[in-house]
CSV table of C-alpha atoms and ligand atoms in Angstrom, one decimal:
chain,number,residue,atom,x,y,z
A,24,UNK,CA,-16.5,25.5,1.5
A,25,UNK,CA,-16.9,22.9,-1.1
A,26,UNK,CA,-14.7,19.8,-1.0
A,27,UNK,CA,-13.7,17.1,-3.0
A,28,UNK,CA,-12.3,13.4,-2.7
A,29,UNK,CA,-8.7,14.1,-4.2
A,30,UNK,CA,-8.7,17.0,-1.4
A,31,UNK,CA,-9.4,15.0,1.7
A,32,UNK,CA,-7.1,12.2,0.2
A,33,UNK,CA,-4.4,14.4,-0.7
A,34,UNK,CA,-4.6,15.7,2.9
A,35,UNK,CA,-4.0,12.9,4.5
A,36,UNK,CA,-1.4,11.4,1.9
A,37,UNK,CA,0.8,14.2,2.6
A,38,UNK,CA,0.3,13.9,6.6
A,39,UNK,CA,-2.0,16.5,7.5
A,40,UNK,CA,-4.6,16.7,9.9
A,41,UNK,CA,-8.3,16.3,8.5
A,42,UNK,CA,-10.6,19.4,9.5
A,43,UNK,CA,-13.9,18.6,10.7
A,44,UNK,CA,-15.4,20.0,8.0
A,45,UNK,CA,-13.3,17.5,6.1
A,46,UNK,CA,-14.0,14.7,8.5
A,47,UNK,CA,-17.8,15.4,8.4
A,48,UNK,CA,-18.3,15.8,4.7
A,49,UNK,CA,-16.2,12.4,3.5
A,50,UNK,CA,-18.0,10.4,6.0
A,51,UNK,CA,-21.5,11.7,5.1
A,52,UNK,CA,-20.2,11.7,1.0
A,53,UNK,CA,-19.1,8.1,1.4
A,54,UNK,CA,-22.7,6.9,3.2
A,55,UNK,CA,-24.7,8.3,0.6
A,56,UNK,CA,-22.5,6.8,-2.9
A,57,UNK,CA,-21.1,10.4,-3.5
A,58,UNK,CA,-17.1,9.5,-2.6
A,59,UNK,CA,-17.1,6.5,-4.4
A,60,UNK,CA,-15.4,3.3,-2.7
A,61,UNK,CA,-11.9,3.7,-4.4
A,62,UNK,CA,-11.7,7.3,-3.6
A,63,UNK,CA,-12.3,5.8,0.3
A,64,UNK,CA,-9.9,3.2,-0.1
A,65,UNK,CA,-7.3,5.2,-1.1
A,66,UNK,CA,-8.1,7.5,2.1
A,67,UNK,CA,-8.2,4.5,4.6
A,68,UNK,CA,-4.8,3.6,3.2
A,69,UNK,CA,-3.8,7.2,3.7
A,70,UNK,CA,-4.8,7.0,7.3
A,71,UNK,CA,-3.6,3.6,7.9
A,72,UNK,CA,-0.1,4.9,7.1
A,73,UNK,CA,-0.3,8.5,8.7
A,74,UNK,CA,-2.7,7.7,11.3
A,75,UNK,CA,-5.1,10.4,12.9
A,76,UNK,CA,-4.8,12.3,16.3
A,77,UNK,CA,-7.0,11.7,19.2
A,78,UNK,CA,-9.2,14.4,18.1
A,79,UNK,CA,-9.5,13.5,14.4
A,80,UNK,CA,-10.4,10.3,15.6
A,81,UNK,CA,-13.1,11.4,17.8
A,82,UNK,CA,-14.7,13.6,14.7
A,83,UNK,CA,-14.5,10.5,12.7
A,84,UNK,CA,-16.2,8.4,15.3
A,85,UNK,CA,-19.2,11.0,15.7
A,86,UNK,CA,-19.4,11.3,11.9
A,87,UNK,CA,-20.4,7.7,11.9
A,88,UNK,CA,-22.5,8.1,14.7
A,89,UNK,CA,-24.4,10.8,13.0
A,90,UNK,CA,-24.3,8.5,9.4
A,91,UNK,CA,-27.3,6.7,11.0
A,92,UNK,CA,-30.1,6.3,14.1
A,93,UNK,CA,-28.7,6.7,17.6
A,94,UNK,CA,-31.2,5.0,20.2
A,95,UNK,CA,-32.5,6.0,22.9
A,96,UNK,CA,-33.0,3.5,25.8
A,97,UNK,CA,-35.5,4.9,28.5
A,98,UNK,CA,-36.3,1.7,30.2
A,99,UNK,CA,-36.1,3.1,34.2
A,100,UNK,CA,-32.6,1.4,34.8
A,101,UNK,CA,-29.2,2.4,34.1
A,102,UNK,CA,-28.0,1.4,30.6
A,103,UNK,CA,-24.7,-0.6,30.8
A,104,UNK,CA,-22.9,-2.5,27.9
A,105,UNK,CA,-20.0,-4.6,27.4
A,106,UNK,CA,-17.8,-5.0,23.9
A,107,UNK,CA,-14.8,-7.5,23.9
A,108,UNK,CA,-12.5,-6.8,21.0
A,109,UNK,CA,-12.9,-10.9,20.4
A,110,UNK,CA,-11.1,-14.0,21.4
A,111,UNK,CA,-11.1,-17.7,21.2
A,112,UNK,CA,-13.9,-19.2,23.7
A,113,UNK,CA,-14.9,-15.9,24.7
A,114,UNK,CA,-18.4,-16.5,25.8
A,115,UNK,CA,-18.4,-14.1,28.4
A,116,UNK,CA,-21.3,-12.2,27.2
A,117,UNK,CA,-23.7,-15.2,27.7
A,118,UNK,CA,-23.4,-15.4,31.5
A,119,UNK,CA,-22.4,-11.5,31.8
A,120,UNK,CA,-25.8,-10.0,30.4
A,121,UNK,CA,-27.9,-11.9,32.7
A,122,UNK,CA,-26.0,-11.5,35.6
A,123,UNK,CA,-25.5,-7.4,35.7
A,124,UNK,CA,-29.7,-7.6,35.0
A,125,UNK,CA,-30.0,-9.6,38.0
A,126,UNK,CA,-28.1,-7.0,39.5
A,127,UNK,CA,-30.2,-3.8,39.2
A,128,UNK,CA,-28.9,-2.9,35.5
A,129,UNK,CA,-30.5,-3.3,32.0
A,130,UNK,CA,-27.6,-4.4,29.6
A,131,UNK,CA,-28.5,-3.8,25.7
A,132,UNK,CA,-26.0,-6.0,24.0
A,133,UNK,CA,-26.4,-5.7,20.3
A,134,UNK,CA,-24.0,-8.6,18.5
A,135,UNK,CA,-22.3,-9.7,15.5
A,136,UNK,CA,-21.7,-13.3,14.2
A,137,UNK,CA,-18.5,-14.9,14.0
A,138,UNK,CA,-16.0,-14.7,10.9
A,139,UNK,CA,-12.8,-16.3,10.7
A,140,UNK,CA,-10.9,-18.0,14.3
A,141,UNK,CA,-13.0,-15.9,16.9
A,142,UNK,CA,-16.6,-16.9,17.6
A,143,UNK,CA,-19.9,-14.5,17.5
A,144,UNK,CA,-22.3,-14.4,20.3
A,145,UNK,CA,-25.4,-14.6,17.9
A,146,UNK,CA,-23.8,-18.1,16.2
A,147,UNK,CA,-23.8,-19.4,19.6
A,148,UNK,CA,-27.5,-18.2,21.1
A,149,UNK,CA,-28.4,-19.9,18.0
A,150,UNK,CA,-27.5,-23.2,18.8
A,151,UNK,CA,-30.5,-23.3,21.2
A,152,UNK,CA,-33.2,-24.2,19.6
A,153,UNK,CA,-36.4,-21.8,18.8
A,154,UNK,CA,-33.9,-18.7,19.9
A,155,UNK,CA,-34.2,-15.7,17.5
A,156,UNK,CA,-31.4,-12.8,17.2
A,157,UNK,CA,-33.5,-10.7,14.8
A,158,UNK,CA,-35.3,-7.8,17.5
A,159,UNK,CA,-37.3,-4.5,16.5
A,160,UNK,CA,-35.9,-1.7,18.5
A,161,UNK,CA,-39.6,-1.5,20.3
A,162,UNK,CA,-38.9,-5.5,20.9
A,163,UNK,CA,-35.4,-4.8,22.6
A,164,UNK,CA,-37.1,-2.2,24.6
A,165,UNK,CA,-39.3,-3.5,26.2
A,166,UNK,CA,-37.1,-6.7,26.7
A,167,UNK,CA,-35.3,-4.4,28.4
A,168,UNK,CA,-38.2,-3.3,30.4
A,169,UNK,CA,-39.0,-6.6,31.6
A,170,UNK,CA,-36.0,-9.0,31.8
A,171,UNK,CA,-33.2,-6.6,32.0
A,172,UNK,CA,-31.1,-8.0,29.4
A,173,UNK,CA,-31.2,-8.1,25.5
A,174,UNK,CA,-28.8,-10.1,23.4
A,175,UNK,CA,-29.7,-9.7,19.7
A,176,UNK,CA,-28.4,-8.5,16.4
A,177,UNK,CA,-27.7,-4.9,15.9
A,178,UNK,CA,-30.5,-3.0,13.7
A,179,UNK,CA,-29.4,-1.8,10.3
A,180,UNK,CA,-29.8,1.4,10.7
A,181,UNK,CA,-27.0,2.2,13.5
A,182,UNK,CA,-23.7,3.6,12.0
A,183,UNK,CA,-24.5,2.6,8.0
A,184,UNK,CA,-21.1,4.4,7.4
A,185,UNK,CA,-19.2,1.5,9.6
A,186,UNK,CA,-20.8,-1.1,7.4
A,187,UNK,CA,-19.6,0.2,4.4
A,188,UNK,CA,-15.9,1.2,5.7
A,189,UNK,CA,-15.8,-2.3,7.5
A,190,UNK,CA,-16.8,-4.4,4.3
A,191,UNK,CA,-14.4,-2.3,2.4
A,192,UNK,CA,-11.2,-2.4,5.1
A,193,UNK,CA,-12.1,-5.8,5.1
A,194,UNK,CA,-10.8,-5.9,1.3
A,195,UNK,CA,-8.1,-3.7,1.4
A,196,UNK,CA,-5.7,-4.4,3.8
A,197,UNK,CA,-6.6,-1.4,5.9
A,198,UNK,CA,-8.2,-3.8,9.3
A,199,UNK,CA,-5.6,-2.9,11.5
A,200,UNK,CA,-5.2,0.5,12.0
A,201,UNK,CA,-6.1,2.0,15.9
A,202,UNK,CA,-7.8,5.0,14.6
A,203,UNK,CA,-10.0,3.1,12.2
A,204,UNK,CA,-10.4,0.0,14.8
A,205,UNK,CA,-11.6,2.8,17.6
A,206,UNK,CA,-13.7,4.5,15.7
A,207,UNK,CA,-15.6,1.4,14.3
A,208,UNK,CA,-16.3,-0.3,17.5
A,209,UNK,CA,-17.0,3.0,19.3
A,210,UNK,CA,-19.2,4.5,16.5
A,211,UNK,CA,-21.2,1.2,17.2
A,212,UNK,CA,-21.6,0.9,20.9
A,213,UNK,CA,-22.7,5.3,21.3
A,214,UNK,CA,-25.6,4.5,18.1
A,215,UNK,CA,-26.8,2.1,20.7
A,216,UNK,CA,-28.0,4.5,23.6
A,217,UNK,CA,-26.0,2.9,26.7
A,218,UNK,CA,-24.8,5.3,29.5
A,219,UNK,CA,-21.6,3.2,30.6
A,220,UNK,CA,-19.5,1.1,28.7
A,221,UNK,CA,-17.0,-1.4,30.0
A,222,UNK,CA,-14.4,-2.9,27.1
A,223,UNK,CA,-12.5,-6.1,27.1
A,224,UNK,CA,-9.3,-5.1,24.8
A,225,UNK,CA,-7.9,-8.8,24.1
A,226,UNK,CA,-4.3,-9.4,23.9
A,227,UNK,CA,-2.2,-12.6,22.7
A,228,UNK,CA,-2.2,-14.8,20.1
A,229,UNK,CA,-5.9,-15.3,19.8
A,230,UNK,CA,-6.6,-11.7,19.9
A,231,UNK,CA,-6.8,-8.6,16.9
A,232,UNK,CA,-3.8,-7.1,18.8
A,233,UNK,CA,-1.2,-9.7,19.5
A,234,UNK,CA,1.1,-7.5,21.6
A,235,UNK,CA,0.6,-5.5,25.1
A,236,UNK,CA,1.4,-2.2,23.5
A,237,UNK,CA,-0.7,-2.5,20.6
A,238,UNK,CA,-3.5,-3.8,23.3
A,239,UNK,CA,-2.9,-1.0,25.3
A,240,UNK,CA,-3.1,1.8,22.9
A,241,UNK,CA,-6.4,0.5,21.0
A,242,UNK,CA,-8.0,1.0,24.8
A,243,UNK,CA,-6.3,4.5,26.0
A,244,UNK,CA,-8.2,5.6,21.9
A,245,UNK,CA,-11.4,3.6,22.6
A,246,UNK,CA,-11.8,4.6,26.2
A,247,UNK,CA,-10.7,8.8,24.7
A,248,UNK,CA,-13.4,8.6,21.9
A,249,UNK,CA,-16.1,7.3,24.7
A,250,UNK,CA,-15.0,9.9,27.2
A,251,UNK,CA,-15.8,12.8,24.4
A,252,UNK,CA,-19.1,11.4,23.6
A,253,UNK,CA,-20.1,11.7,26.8
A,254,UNK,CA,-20.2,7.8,28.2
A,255,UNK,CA,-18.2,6.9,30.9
A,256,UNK,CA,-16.5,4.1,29.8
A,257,UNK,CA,-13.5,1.8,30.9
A,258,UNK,CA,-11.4,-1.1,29.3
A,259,UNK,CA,-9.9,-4.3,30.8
A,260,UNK,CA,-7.2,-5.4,29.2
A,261,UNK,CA,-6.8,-9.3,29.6
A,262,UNK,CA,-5.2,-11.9,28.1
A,263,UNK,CA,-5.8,-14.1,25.0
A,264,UNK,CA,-3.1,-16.5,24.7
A,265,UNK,CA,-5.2,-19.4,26.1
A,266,UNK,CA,-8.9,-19.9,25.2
A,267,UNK,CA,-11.1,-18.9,27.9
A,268,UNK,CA,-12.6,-21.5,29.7
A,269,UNK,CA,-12.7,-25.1,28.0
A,270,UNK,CA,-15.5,-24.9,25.3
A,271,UNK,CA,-14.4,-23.5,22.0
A,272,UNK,CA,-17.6,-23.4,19.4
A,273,UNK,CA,-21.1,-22.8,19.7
A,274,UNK,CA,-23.4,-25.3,21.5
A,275,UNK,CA,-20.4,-26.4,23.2
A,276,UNK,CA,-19.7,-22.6,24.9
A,277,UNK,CA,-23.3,-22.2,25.8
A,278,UNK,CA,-23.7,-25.4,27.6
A,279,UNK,CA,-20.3,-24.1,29.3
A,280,UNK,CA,-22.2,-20.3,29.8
A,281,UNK,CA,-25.3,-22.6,31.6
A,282,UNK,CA,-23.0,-24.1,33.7
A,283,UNK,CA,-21.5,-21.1,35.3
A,284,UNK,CA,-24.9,-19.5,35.8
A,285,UNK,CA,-25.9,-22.7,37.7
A,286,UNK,CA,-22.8,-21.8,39.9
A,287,UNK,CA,-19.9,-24.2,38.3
A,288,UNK,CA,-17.7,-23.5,35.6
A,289,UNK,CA,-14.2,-22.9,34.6
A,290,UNK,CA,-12.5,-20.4,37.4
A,291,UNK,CA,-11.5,-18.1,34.4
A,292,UNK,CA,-15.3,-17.5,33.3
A,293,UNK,CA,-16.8,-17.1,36.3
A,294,UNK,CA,-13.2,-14.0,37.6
A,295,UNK,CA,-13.4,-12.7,34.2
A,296,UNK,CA,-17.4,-12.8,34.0
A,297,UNK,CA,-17.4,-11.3,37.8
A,298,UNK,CA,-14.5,-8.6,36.9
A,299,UNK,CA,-16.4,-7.3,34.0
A,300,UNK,CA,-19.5,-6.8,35.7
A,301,UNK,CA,-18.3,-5.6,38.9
A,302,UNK,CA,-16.5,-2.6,36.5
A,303,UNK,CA,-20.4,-2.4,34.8
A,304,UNK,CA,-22.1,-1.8,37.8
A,305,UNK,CA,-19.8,0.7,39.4
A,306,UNK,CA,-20.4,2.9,36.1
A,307,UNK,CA,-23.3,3.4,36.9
A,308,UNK,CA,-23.8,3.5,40.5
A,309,UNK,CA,-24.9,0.0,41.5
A,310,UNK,CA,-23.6,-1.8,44.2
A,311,UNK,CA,-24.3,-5.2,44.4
A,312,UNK,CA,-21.8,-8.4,45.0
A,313,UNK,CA,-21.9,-10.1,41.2
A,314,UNK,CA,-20.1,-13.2,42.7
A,315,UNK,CA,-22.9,-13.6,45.7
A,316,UNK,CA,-25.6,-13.5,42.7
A,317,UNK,CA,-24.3,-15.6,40.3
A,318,UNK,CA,-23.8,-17.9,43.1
A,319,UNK,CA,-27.4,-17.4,44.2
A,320,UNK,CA,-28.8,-18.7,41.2
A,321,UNK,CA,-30.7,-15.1,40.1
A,322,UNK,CA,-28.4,-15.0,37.2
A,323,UNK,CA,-29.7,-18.1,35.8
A,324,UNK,CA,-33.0,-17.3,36.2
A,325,UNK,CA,-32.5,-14.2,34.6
A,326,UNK,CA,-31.2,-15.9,31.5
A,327,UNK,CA,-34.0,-18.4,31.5
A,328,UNK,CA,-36.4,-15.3,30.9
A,329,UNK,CA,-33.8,-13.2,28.7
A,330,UNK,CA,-34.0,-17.0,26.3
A,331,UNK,CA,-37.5,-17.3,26.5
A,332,UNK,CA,-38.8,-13.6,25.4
A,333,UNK,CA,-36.4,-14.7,22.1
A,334,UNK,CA,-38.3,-17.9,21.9
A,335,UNK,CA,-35.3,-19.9,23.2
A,336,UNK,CA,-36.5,-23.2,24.8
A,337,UNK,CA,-33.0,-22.8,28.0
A,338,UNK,CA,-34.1,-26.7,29.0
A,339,UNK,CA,-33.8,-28.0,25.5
A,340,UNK,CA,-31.1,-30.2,24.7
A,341,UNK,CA,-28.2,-28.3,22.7
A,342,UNK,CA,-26.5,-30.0,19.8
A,343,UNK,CA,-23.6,-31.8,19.7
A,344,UNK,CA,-20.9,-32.6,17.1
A,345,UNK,CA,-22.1,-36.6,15.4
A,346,UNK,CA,-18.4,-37.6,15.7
A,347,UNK,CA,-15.7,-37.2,18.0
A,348,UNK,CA,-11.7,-37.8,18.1
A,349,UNK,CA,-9.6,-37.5,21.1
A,350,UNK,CA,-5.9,-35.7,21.3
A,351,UNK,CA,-3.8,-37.2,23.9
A,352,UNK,CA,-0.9,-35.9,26.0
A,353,UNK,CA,2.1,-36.8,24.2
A,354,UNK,CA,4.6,-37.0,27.6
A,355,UNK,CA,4.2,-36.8,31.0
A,356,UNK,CA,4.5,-32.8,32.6
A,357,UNK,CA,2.6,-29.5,32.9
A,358,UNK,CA,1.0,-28.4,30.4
A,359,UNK,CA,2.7,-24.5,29.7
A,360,UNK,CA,0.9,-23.4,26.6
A,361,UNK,CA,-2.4,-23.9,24.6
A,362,UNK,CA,-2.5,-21.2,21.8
A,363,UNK,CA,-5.2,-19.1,21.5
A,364,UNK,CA,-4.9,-19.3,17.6
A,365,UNK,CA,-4.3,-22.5,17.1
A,366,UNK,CA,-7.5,-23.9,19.2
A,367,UNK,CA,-9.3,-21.0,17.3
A,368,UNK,CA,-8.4,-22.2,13.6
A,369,UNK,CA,-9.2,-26.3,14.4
A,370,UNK,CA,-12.1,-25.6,16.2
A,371,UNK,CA,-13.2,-23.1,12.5
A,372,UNK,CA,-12.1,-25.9,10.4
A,373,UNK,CA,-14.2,-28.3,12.5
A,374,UNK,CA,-17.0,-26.2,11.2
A,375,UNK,CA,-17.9,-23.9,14.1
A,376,UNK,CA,-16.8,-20.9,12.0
A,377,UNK,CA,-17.3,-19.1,8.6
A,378,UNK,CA,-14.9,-18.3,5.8
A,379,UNK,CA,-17.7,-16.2,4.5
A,380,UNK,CA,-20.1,-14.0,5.9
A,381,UNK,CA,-22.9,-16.0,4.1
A,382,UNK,CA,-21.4,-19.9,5.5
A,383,UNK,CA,-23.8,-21.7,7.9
A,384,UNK,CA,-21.8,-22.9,11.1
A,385,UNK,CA,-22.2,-26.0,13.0
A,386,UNK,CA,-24.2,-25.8,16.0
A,387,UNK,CA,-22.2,-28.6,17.6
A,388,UNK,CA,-18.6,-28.2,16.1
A,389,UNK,CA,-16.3,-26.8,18.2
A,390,UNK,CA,-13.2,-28.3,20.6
A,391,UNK,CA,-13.1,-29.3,24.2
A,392,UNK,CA,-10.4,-28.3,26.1
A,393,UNK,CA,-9.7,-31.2,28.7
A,394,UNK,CA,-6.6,-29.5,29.8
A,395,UNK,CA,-5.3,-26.3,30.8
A,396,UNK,CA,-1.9,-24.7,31.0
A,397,UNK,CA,-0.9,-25.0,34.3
A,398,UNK,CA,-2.7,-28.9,35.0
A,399,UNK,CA,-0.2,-31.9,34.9
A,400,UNK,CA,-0.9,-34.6,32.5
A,401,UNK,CA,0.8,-38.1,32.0
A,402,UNK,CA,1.7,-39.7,28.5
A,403,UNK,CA,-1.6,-40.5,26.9
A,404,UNK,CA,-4.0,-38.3,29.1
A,405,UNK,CA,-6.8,-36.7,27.2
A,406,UNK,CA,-6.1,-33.1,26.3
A,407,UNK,CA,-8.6,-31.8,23.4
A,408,UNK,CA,-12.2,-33.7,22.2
A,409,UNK,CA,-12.7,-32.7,19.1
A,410,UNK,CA,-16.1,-32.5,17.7
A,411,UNK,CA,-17.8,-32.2,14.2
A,412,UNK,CA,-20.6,-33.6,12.3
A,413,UNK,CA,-18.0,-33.4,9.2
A,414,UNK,CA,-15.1,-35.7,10.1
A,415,UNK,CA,-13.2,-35.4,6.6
A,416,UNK,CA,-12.2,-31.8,8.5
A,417,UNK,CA,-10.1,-33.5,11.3
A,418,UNK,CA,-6.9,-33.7,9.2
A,419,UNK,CA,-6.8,-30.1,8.9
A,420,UNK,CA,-7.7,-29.6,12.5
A,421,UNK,CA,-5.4,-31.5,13.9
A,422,UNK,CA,-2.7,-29.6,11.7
A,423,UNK,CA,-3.4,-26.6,13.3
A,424,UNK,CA,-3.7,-28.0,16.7
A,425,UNK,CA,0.0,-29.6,16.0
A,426,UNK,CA,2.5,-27.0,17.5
A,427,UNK,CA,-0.5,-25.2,19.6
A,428,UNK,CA,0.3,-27.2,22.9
A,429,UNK,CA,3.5,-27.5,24.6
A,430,UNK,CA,4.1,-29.6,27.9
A,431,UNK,CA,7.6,-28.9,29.7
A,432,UNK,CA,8.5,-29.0,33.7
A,433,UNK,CA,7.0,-25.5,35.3
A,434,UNK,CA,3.3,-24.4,35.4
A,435,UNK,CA,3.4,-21.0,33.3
A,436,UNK,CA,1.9,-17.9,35.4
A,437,UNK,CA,0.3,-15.5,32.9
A,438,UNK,CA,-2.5,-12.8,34.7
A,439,UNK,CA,-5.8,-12.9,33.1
A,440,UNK,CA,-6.3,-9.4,34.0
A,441,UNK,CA,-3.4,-6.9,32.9
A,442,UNK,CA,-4.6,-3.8,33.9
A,443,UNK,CA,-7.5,-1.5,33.8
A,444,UNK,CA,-7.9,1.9,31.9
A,445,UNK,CA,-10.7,4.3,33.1
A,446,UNK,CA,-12.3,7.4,31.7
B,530,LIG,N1,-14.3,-4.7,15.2
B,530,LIG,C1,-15.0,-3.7,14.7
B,530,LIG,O1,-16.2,-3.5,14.9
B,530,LIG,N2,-14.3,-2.9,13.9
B,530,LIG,C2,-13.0,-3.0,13.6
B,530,LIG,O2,-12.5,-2.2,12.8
B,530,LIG,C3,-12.4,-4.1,14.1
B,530,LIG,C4,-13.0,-4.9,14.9
């Protein structure tokens, strides 16, 4: 059957379900120029208003798997990788990686950089200097092979059709629908070859989806699509009202990462680090104790080698921001909130963020947080160090940190981990 744009469009326009000969043609027509980008705008914004059905949404996702190279990773260890839908200070990946490798598993973790309030792994691995995000798949192989864990940029050639639908949502208001989230990160993570997946579905002011149920139904689609490619897959959902940890930036959050592989760090990294890969390992049949080993120092050692075979110097001093200005507690209390969003804008208009996906970042901008909700200050205690080698952008900072902290007389109790869904 031949089809045509006005077709598919009109199909979903009027609320119908797409066929997967529908589904599998417009994908495959848009990759190669034939749909042209205002025929596919006009469909996004068909299915951002009438949705898709769990197994429309599945077609879509394999059509974009299919729009490019799917790897395959036979490195003689289970495959395991980890995708957080994004937060403020979520480094988690840095210390994570290593750690599952020093457990028995290889973790290929291909990354993005940072745009807007949330920060990108490969932004912060390139604060240290000498590291390099740019791998050959033969080079993230045999990484693989010998360290166990890869952090690096994806290759080009895994789900083109994403790229294109991404840049394009990105322009036309058409970002935050489930099916089109899903199917993006999904189409993403099954090009790259791992047998298990574990998700981190952010929720909270710092996160894409700001409320439980929106949280909760991105994860019950993601995990669905993985479970019908074949991957077993599950998805945390935690919260994102509150940075994670105290670093927010890039050299700052890696010198936090180190810290938690040398056995210290912020209680929040190290549960959230340890839940995540406790969930990775028992994917795929390992049992090991990720707490005993990140305690035992392996973990560390592990990211030593994984820095190294990028060319990463992990001893080298890391970059900090040239000036620095101090918030202060304004009374005397607990501290109950310190938004997400907030902390995620100043520490971007510090300079540790992009407006653009061509803007450099600073290696050493980024935010401090001395405090966290539940700790008891007094009137004039130190609560945030700011920290930027451009100081004209403290103003603006400082606006948006203005109503992002609240002290009052209880300690707030919010659970870090919500809930898990499996496949
Ligand atoms: N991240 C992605 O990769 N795709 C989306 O659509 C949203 C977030």
């Amino acid at each position: 059957m031949t089809h045509t744009a006005v077709d598919v469009i009109r199909a979903k326009r009027d609320g119908h379900r797409l066929t997967d000969a529908q589904i599998d043609w417009v994908v495959d027509a848009y990759t190669n120029g034939v749909v042209a980008d205002e025929q596919m705008s006009a469909l996004a914004m068909a299915i951002f208003l009438n949705g898709m059905d769990t197994a429309e949404t599945a077609r879509w996702t394999r059509a974009m798997v299919d729009s490019g190279d799917r790897l395959t990773l036979d490195v003689g260890r289970p495959t395991v990788d980890k995708h957080s839908t994004g937060g403020v200070g979520d480094k988690i990946t840095l210390p994570l990686a290593p750690l599952v490798a020093a457990c028995g598993a290889a973790v290929p973790q291909l990354s993005g950089r940072g745009l807007g309030h949330t920060g990108g792994t490969l932004d912060k691995l390139e604060s240290i200097p000498g590291w390099r995000a740019q791998l050959s798949v033969d080079e993230v192989a045999s990484q693989l092979r010998s360290v166990g864990a890869v952090i690096c940029a994806a290759t080009t050639g895994l789900a083109p059709a994403d790229k294109k639908l991404y840049a394009l949502r990105d322009v036309t208001a058409t970002v935050e629908s489930i099916p089109l989230i899903a199917s993006s990160i999904m189409s993403k993570k099954i090009a790259e070859g791992a047998e298990a997946l574990v998700l981190d579905v952010k929720v909270g002011s710092g996160a894409f989806m700001k409320s439980l149920d929106q949280a909760r139904a991105l994860a019950t689609a993601l995990v669905s699509i993985g479970v019908d490619h074949g991957l077993r897959v599950s998805a945390l959902l935690t919260d994102m009202s509150v940075p994670l940890g105290r670093a927010v930036g890039n050299a700052v959050e890696v010198a936090e990462s180190v810290e938690v592989l040398q056995g210290n760090g912020p209680a929040d990294i190290i549960d959230l680090t340890v839940a995540l890969a406790e969930e990775m390992l028992s994917r795929v049949g390992i049992s090991a104790s990720p707490r005993d080993v990140l305690a035992s120092g392996e973990a560390y050692e592990t990211w030593a080698r994984m820095i190294r075979a990028q060319g990463g110097d992990p001893e080298a001093p890391l970059p900090t921001g040239r000036h620095k200005h101090i918030v202060t507690a304004p009374s005397d209390g607990y501290l109950t909130t310190l938004d997400a969003y907030a902390v995620g804008v100043a520490a971007w208009r510090l300079g540790a963020g992009r407006a653009r996906k061509e803007d450099p970042v600073q290696p050493g901008a980024g935010i401090l947080c001395l405090a966290k909700p539940g700790d008891h200050l007094t009137k004039g205690q130190p609560l945030l160090e700011l920290q930027t080698d451009t100081p004209d952008a403290i103003p603006a900072a400082l606006e948006s940190l203005s109503s992002g902290y609240e002290i009052g007389d209880r300690p707030p109790t919010t659970p870090l981990i919500i809930d898990t869904i499996r496949g």
